[in-house]
Amino acid sequence: MSDTTVHSADATDATFEQHVIAASRLRPVVVDFWAPWCGPCRQLSPLLERVAARHVGEIDVVKVDVDANPQVARRYRIQGIPAVKAFRDGQVAAEFTGLQPEAVVANFFQALAPSAADRLAAQAAQAAPDQREAPLRQAVAEQADHPVAVVGLATLLADRGDTDEAARLLRRLPADPSARRLLAELHLREAAADDIDELRQKAAAGGEPRLRLGRSLAATGQSEEALEVLIAAVRDPNTRDDARIAVLELFALLGDDSDLVRAWRPRLASALF
């Protein structure tokens, strides 16, 4: 194992947002809260840098002098030093206080380091489009529910028409917004081939034609009319369940922040209850 060290960057009250919060959205950032007068801090800081050298390019280390930067110290309630906090995606993901043995520090960093699936997914993101499938499949083999790898592979498969395999992969992530959105898109693609004018004529009688019309409208981007038709289909006991699923799929495709979703979610609830 390498005995080299990396040198920590310094963050201040003015630069903490950039050097820590924003940076942690790209990779984990370990923040060493210290002060020049603190003896244990002077022992821990080089230890952090030495362990960080084993994770170059994967984890960054940033130092904050709590005396010179009281705003950050107050924000994160630093009461004793040395204090170490790891940030991921803008939030504190792990922390410890006080001088710790090297083995403890090494385990702290290892828990933050990317997994094999993370590395493969990152490799795929950097690869040429025709070279992405192999590392994505390896990542999914390492971790069957790795969100980035599953959605990435499913997107690749869907784009070339392998929609059945893409859908099977996406069902592994029922709570993931990106997976739900892509799965909804796949379901709606199947309805895009229907003749909307013909369905309009048949939909007046309700039933299955009305449900198919709603799906086709959604598939062709006519979302508001699609919701009107599908909510009517929800009120029909014969198409209630399938129509409810179609509405939820359209909501997933539009996203929770959509004005249409906010307007129509209460109407769906009213139609159901």
mmCIF file of C-alpha atoms in Angstrom:
data_model
loop_
_atom_site.group_PDB
_atom_site.id
_atom_site.type_symbol
_atom_site.label_atom_id
_atom_site.label_comp_id
_atom_site.label_asym_id
_atom_site.label_seq_id
_atom_site.Cartn_x
_atom_site.Cartn_y
_atom_site.Cartn_z
ATOM 1 C CA MET A 1 0.000 0.000 0.000
ATOM 2 C CA SER A 2 1.374 3.433 -0.862
ATOM 3 C CA ASP A 3 3.062 5.552 1.833
ATOM 4 C CA THR A 4 2.695 8.741 -0.204
ATOM 5 C CA THR A 5 0.439 11.571 0.868
ATOM 6 C CA VAL A 6 -1.849 14.032 -0.833
ATOM 7 C CA HIS A 7 -2.082 17.645 0.277
ATOM 8 C CA SER A 8 -5.476 18.869 1.432
ATOM 9 C CA ALA A 9 -7.092 21.919 -0.052
ATOM 10 C CA ASP A 10 -8.256 24.651 2.314
ATOM 11 C CA ALA A 11 -11.861 25.813 2.416
ATOM 12 C CA THR A 12 -13.147 28.992 4.019
ATOM 13 C CA ASP A 13 -16.521 30.425 4.930
ATOM 14 C CA ALA A 14 -16.531 31.986 1.458
ATOM 15 C CA THR A 15 -15.426 28.917 -0.513
ATOM 16 C CA PHE A 16 -17.013 26.040 1.443
ATOM 17 C CA GLU A 17 -20.023 25.870 -0.864
ATOM 18 C CA GLN A 18 -17.792 25.468 -3.917
ATOM 19 C CA HIS A 19 -14.985 23.331 -2.496
ATOM 20 C CA VAL A 20 -17.178 20.996 -0.433
ATOM 21 C CA ILE A 21 -20.907 21.112 -1.168
ATOM 22 C CA ALA A 22 -20.681 21.440 -4.958
ATOM 23 C CA ALA A 23 -17.608 19.206 -5.204
ATOM 24 C CA SER A 24 -19.312 16.443 -3.210
ATOM 25 C CA ARG A 25 -21.877 16.052 -5.974
ATOM 26 C CA LEU A 26 -19.057 14.712 -8.141
ATOM 27 C CA ARG A 27 -17.272 12.556 -5.542
ATOM 28 C CA PRO A 28 -17.074 12.317 -1.727
ATOM 29 C CA VAL A 29 -15.261 15.100 0.127
ATOM 30 C CA VAL A 30 -13.756 14.479 3.574
ATOM 31 C CA VAL A 31 -13.554 17.687 5.612
ATOM 32 C CA ASP A 32 -10.956 17.997 8.369
ATOM 33 C CA PHE A 33 -12.133 20.600 10.894
ATOM 34 C CA TRP A 34 -9.043 21.690 12.825
ATOM 35 C CA ALA A 35 -7.195 24.605 14.458
ATOM 36 C CA PRO A 36 -3.478 25.455 14.575
ATOM 37 C CA TRP A 37 -3.307 25.183 18.391
ATOM 38 C CA CYS A 38 -4.851 21.679 18.466
ATOM 39 C CA GLY A 39 -2.224 18.965 19.034
ATOM 40 C CA PRO A 40 -4.413 15.979 18.029
ATOM 41 C CA CYS A 41 -5.370 17.893 14.866
ATOM 42 C CA ARG A 42 -1.706 18.124 13.867
ATOM 43 C CA GLN A 43 -1.470 14.346 14.257
ATOM 44 C CA LEU A 44 -4.700 13.527 12.436
ATOM 45 C CA SER A 45 -4.271 15.811 9.415
ATOM 46 C CA PRO A 46 -1.221 14.016 7.942
ATOM 47 C CA LEU A 47 -2.890 10.677 8.665
ATOM 48 C CA LEU A 48 -5.957 11.748 6.662
ATOM 49 C CA GLU A 49 -3.733 12.837 3.796
ATOM 50 C CA ARG A 50 -1.788 9.576 3.848
ATOM 51 C CA VAL A 51 -4.960 7.471 3.718
ATOM 52 C CA ALA A 52 -6.449 9.765 1.064
ATOM 53 C CA ALA A 53 -3.461 8.954 -1.167
ATOM 54 C CA ARG A 54 -4.922 5.457 -1.562
ATOM 55 C CA HIS A 55 -8.078 6.994 -3.062
ATOM 56 C CA VAL A 56 -6.687 9.640 -5.407
ATOM 57 C CA GLY A 57 -9.350 10.689 -7.897
ATOM 58 C CA GLU A 58 -12.096 9.045 -5.824
ATOM 59 C CA ILE A 59 -12.199 11.036 -2.564
ATOM 60 C CA ASP A 60 -11.042 14.601 -1.890
ATOM 61 C CA VAL A 61 -9.796 15.986 1.438
ATOM 62 C CA VAL A 62 -10.451 19.584 2.465
ATOM 63 C CA LYS A 63 -9.306 21.357 5.644
ATOM 64 C CA VAL A 64 -11.275 24.027 7.511
ATOM 65 C CA ASP A 65 -9.644 26.111 10.240
ATOM 66 C CA VAL A 66 -12.541 26.511 12.685
ATOM 67 C CA ASP A 67 -11.061 29.643 14.290
ATOM 68 C CA ALA A 68 -10.662 31.446 10.978
ATOM 69 C CA ASN A 69 -14.004 30.204 9.604
ATOM 70 C CA PRO A 70 -16.598 30.363 12.396
ATOM 71 C CA GLN A 71 -19.626 30.365 10.083
ATOM 72 C CA VAL A 72 -18.917 26.885 8.738
ATOM 73 C CA ALA A 73 -18.017 25.666 12.225
ATOM 74 C CA ARG A 74 -21.374 26.889 13.571
ATOM 75 C CA ARG A 75 -23.301 25.566 10.588
ATOM 76 C CA TYR A 76 -22.048 22.035 11.247
ATOM 77 C CA ARG A 77 -22.085 22.351 15.051
ATOM 78 C CA ILE A 78 -18.392 21.680 15.527
ATOM 79 C CA GLN A 79 -17.978 21.433 19.306
ATOM 80 C CA GLY A 80 -14.762 19.456 19.573
ATOM 81 C CA ILE A 81 -11.767 19.070 17.268
ATOM 82 C CA PRO A 82 -10.409 17.347 15.379
ATOM 83 C CA ALA A 83 -13.763 16.644 13.751
ATOM 84 C CA VAL A 84 -14.050 14.882 10.414
ATOM 85 C CA LYS A 85 -17.170 14.910 8.247
ATOM 86 C CA ALA A 86 -17.601 13.215 4.886
ATOM 87 C CA PHE A 87 -19.905 14.900 2.378
ATOM 88 C CA ARG A 88 -21.685 13.171 -0.482
ATOM 89 C CA ASP A 89 -24.253 14.850 -2.755
ATOM 90 C CA GLY A 90 -24.113 17.986 -0.628
ATOM 91 C CA GLN A 91 -24.965 16.230 2.647
ATOM 92 C CA VAL A 92 -22.981 14.821 5.570
ATOM 93 C CA ALA A 93 -22.708 11.086 4.893
ATOM 94 C CA ALA A 94 -20.387 9.996 7.734
ATOM 95 C CA GLU A 95 -18.349 11.548 10.535
ATOM 96 C CA PHE A 96 -16.084 10.978 13.524
ATOM 97 C CA THR A 97 -14.504 13.124 16.229
ATOM 98 C CA GLY A 98 -11.092 12.908 17.840
ATOM 99 C CA LEU A 99 -7.779 11.341 16.885
ATOM 100 C CA GLN A 100 -8.364 7.812 15.546
ATOM 101 C CA PRO A 101 -6.024 4.910 14.695
ATOM 102 C CA GLU A 102 -5.022 4.565 11.053
ATOM 103 C CA ALA A 103 -7.120 1.397 10.672
ATOM 104 C CA VAL A 104 -10.257 3.294 11.705
ATOM 105 C CA VAL A 105 -9.474 6.138 9.313
ATOM 106 C CA ALA A 106 -8.759 3.660 6.504
ATOM 107 C CA ASN A 107 -12.125 1.954 7.048
ATOM 108 C CA PHE A 108 -13.827 5.364 7.075
ATOM 109 C CA PHE A 109 -12.385 6.157 3.650
ATOM 110 C CA GLN A 110 -13.038 2.671 2.292
ATOM 111 C CA ALA A 111 -16.738 2.971 3.113
ATOM 112 C CA LEU A 112 -16.861 6.152 1.021
ATOM 113 C CA ALA A 113 -14.897 4.767 -1.914
ATOM 114 C CA PRO A 114 -16.752 3.777 -5.069
ATOM 115 C CA SER A 115 -17.731 0.132 -5.396
ATOM 116 C CA ALA A 116 -16.749 -2.068 -8.314
ATOM 117 C CA ALA A 117 -20.159 -1.348 -9.845
ATOM 118 C CA ASP A 118 -19.614 2.404 -9.374
ATOM 119 C CA ARG A 119 -16.281 2.211 -11.187
ATOM 120 C CA LEU A 120 -17.726 0.200 -14.064
ATOM 121 C CA ALA A 121 -20.649 2.610 -14.440
ATOM 122 C CA ALA A 122 -18.214 5.530 -14.476
ATOM 123 C CA GLN A 123 -16.098 3.697 -17.070
ATOM 124 C CA ALA A 124 -19.178 3.262 -19.249
ATOM 125 C CA ALA A 125 -20.019 6.960 -18.967
ATOM 126 C CA GLN A 126 -16.578 7.841 -20.331
ATOM 127 C CA ALA A 127 -16.656 5.250 -23.133
ATOM 128 C CA ALA A 128 -17.725 5.713 -26.729
ATOM 129 C CA PRO A 129 -21.433 4.921 -27.237
ATOM 130 C CA ASP A 130 -20.707 1.578 -28.910
ATOM 131 C CA GLN A 131 -18.389 0.568 -26.052
ATOM 132 C CA ARG A 132 -20.755 1.155 -23.126
ATOM 133 C CA GLU A 133 -22.738 -2.062 -23.002
ATOM 134 C CA ALA A 134 -19.975 -4.354 -21.697
ATOM 135 C CA PRO A 135 -19.039 -2.295 -18.608
ATOM 136 C CA LEU A 136 -22.716 -1.613 -17.871
ATOM 137 C CA ARG A 137 -23.507 -5.329 -17.969
ATOM 138 C CA GLN A 138 -20.533 -6.005 -15.700
ATOM 139 C CA ALA A 139 -21.747 -3.325 -13.290
ATOM 140 C CA VAL A 140 -25.235 -4.849 -13.176
ATOM 141 C CA ALA A 141 -23.664 -8.268 -12.588
ATOM 142 C CA GLU A 142 -21.766 -6.788 -9.624
ATOM 143 C CA GLN A 143 -24.846 -5.036 -8.228
ATOM 144 C CA ALA A 144 -28.203 -5.964 -9.716
ATOM 145 C CA ASP A 145 -29.927 -2.798 -8.475
ATOM 146 C CA HIS A 146 -27.168 -0.261 -9.163
ATOM 147 C CA PRO A 147 -29.295 2.730 -10.275
ATOM 148 C CA VAL A 148 -26.862 4.335 -12.707
ATOM 149 C CA ALA A 149 -25.892 1.044 -14.344
ATOM 150 C CA VAL A 150 -29.446 -0.303 -14.584
ATOM 151 C CA VAL A 151 -30.890 2.884 -16.076
ATOM 152 C CA GLY A 152 -27.885 3.307 -18.367
ATOM 153 C CA LEU A 153 -28.105 -0.238 -19.705
ATOM 154 C CA ALA A 154 -31.893 -0.067 -20.027
ATOM 155 C CA THR A 155 -31.608 3.179 -21.983
ATOM 156 C CA LEU A 156 -29.090 1.617 -24.339
ATOM 157 C CA LEU A 157 -31.300 -1.446 -24.848
ATOM 158 C CA ALA A 158 -34.451 0.623 -25.359
ATOM 159 C CA ASP A 159 -32.756 2.793 -27.961
ATOM 160 C CA ARG A 160 -31.962 -0.241 -30.070
ATOM 161 C CA GLY A 161 -35.394 -1.800 -29.634
ATOM 162 C CA ASP A 162 -34.726 -4.399 -26.916
ATOM 163 C CA THR A 163 -37.624 -3.093 -24.877
ATOM 164 C CA ASP A 164 -38.491 -6.342 -23.068
ATOM 165 C CA GLU A 165 -35.036 -6.670 -21.495
ATOM 166 C CA ALA A 166 -34.980 -2.948 -20.766
ATOM 167 C CA ALA A 167 -38.304 -3.187 -18.929
ATOM 168 C CA ARG A 168 -37.143 -6.217 -16.915
ATOM 169 C CA LEU A 169 -34.098 -4.271 -15.755
ATOM 170 C CA LEU A 170 -36.085 -1.174 -14.842
ATOM 171 C CA ARG A 171 -38.501 -3.164 -12.675
ATOM 172 C CA ARG A 172 -35.558 -3.773 -10.333
ATOM 173 C CA LEU A 173 -35.789 -0.102 -9.310
ATOM 174 C CA PRO A 174 -39.458 0.523 -8.470
ATOM 175 C CA ALA A 175 -38.698 3.625 -6.386
ATOM 176 C CA ASP A 176 -36.096 5.231 -8.652
ATOM 177 C CA PRO A 177 -37.556 8.262 -10.501
ATOM 178 C CA SER A 178 -35.327 7.829 -13.568
ATOM 179 C CA ALA A 179 -36.210 4.150 -13.857
ATOM 180 C CA ARG A 180 -39.922 4.831 -13.429
ATOM 181 C CA ARG A 181 -39.788 7.562 -16.059
ATOM 182 C CA LEU A 182 -38.043 5.346 -18.605
ATOM 183 C CA LEU A 183 -40.350 2.405 -17.896
ATOM 184 C CA ALA A 184 -43.358 4.664 -18.418
ATOM 185 C CA GLU A 185 -41.865 5.866 -21.681
ATOM 186 C CA LEU A 186 -41.400 2.272 -22.860
ATOM 187 C CA HIS A 187 -45.023 1.428 -22.102
ATOM 188 C CA LEU A 188 -46.241 4.528 -23.888
ATOM 189 C CA ARG A 189 -44.123 3.830 -26.960
ATOM 190 C CA GLU A 190 -46.252 0.754 -27.592
ATOM 191 C CA ALA A 191 -49.338 2.944 -27.869
ATOM 192 C CA ALA A 192 -47.771 5.472 -30.227
ATOM 193 C CA ALA A 193 -48.494 3.344 -33.291
ATOM 194 C CA ASP A 194 -52.277 3.460 -32.808
ATOM 195 C CA ASP A 195 -54.356 5.635 -35.135
ATOM 196 C CA ILE A 196 -55.611 8.430 -32.878
ATOM 197 C CA ASP A 197 -58.358 9.614 -35.238
ATOM 198 C CA GLU A 198 -59.766 6.114 -35.448
ATOM 199 C CA LEU A 199 -59.586 5.727 -31.673
ATOM 200 C CA ARG A 200 -61.411 9.035 -31.164
ATOM 201 C CA GLN A 201 -64.372 7.683 -33.084
ATOM 202 C CA LYS A 202 -64.448 4.475 -31.070
ATOM 203 C CA ALA A 203 -63.721 6.086 -27.684
ATOM 204 C CA ALA A 204 -67.136 7.743 -27.422
ATOM 205 C CA ALA A 205 -68.529 4.417 -26.264
ATOM 206 C CA GLY A 206 -65.915 4.205 -23.505
ATOM 207 C CA GLY A 207 -64.269 0.945 -22.534
ATOM 208 C CA GLU A 208 -61.005 -0.303 -24.035
ATOM 209 C CA PRO A 209 -60.961 2.127 -27.011
ATOM 210 C CA ARG A 210 -61.086 5.097 -24.624
ATOM 211 C CA LEU A 211 -58.207 3.644 -22.604
ATOM 212 C CA ARG A 212 -56.173 3.097 -25.774
ATOM 213 C CA LEU A 213 -56.940 6.656 -26.888
ATOM 214 C CA GLY A 214 -55.635 8.023 -23.596
ATOM 215 C CA ARG A 215 -52.421 6.034 -23.910
ATOM 216 C CA SER A 216 -51.939 7.088 -27.521
ATOM 217 C CA LEU A 217 -52.445 10.742 -26.663
ATOM 218 C CA ALA A 218 -49.876 10.408 -23.887
ATOM 219 C CA ALA A 219 -47.441 8.667 -26.226
ATOM 220 C CA THR A 220 -47.678 11.519 -28.725
ATOM 221 C CA GLY A 221 -47.149 14.248 -26.125
ATOM 222 C CA GLN A 222 -50.772 15.388 -25.833
ATOM 223 C CA SER A 223 -50.576 15.046 -22.071
ATOM 224 C CA GLU A 224 -53.457 17.197 -20.865
ATOM 225 C CA GLU A 225 -56.008 15.626 -23.203
ATOM 226 C CA ALA A 226 -54.561 12.227 -22.340
ATOM 227 C CA LEU A 227 -55.214 12.867 -18.654
ATOM 228 C CA GLU A 228 -58.790 13.955 -19.345
ATOM 229 C CA VAL A 229 -59.446 10.740 -21.265
ATOM 230 C CA LEU A 230 -57.626 8.491 -18.804
ATOM 231 C CA ILE A 231 -59.355 9.948 -15.735
ATOM 232 C CA ALA A 232 -62.675 9.230 -17.440
ATOM 233 C CA ALA A 233 -61.416 5.681 -17.991
ATOM 234 C CA VAL A 234 -60.520 5.439 -14.284
ATOM 235 C CA ARG A 235 -64.171 6.122 -13.450
ATOM 236 C CA ASP A 236 -65.216 3.184 -15.649
ATOM 237 C CA PRO A 237 -65.103 -0.038 -13.568
ATOM 238 C CA ASN A 238 -64.166 -2.005 -16.691
ATOM 239 C CA THR A 239 -60.969 -0.012 -17.298
ATOM 240 C CA ARG A 240 -60.329 1.404 -13.829
ATOM 241 C CA ASP A 241 -57.155 -0.497 -12.899
ATOM 242 C CA ASP A 242 -55.418 -0.241 -16.275
ATOM 243 C CA ALA A 243 -56.332 3.428 -16.575
ATOM 244 C CA ARG A 244 -54.989 4.165 -13.100
ATOM 245 C CA ILE A 245 -51.676 2.551 -14.066
ATOM 246 C CA ALA A 246 -51.605 4.563 -17.296
ATOM 247 C CA VAL A 247 -52.163 7.812 -15.383
ATOM 248 C CA LEU A 248 -49.374 6.973 -12.922
ATOM 249 C CA GLU A 249 -47.044 6.150 -15.798
ATOM 250 C CA LEU A 250 -47.806 9.502 -17.399
ATOM 251 C CA PHE A 251 -47.193 11.225 -14.050
ATOM 252 C CA ALA A 252 -43.819 9.454 -13.843
ATOM 253 C CA LEU A 253 -42.955 10.565 -17.355
ATOM 254 C CA LEU A 254 -43.909 14.186 -16.671
ATOM 255 C CA GLY A 255 -42.183 14.308 -13.272
ATOM 256 C CA ASP A 256 -43.430 15.383 -9.855
ATOM 257 C CA ASP A 257 -42.585 19.033 -10.548
ATOM 258 C CA SER A 258 -44.903 19.207 -13.551
ATOM 259 C CA ASP A 259 -47.811 21.635 -13.262
ATOM 260 C CA LEU A 260 -50.011 19.035 -14.952
ATOM 261 C CA VAL A 261 -49.114 16.408 -12.370
ATOM 262 C CA ARG A 262 -49.854 18.795 -9.512
ATOM 263 C CA ALA A 263 -53.187 19.733 -11.079
ATOM 264 C CA TRP A 264 -54.301 16.230 -11.976
ATOM 265 C CA ARG A 265 -53.131 14.196 -8.980
ATOM 266 C CA PRO A 266 -56.101 15.334 -6.845
ATOM 267 C CA ARG A 267 -58.448 14.522 -9.739
ATOM 268 C CA LEU A 268 -57.051 11.009 -9.904
ATOM 269 C CA ALA A 269 -57.645 10.615 -6.172
ATOM 270 C CA SER A 270 -61.202 11.891 -6.595
ATOM 271 C CA ALA A 271 -61.854 9.453 -9.445
ATOM 272 C CA LEU A 272 -60.555 6.558 -7.372
ATOM 273 C CA PHE A 273 -62.388 7.380 -4.168
#
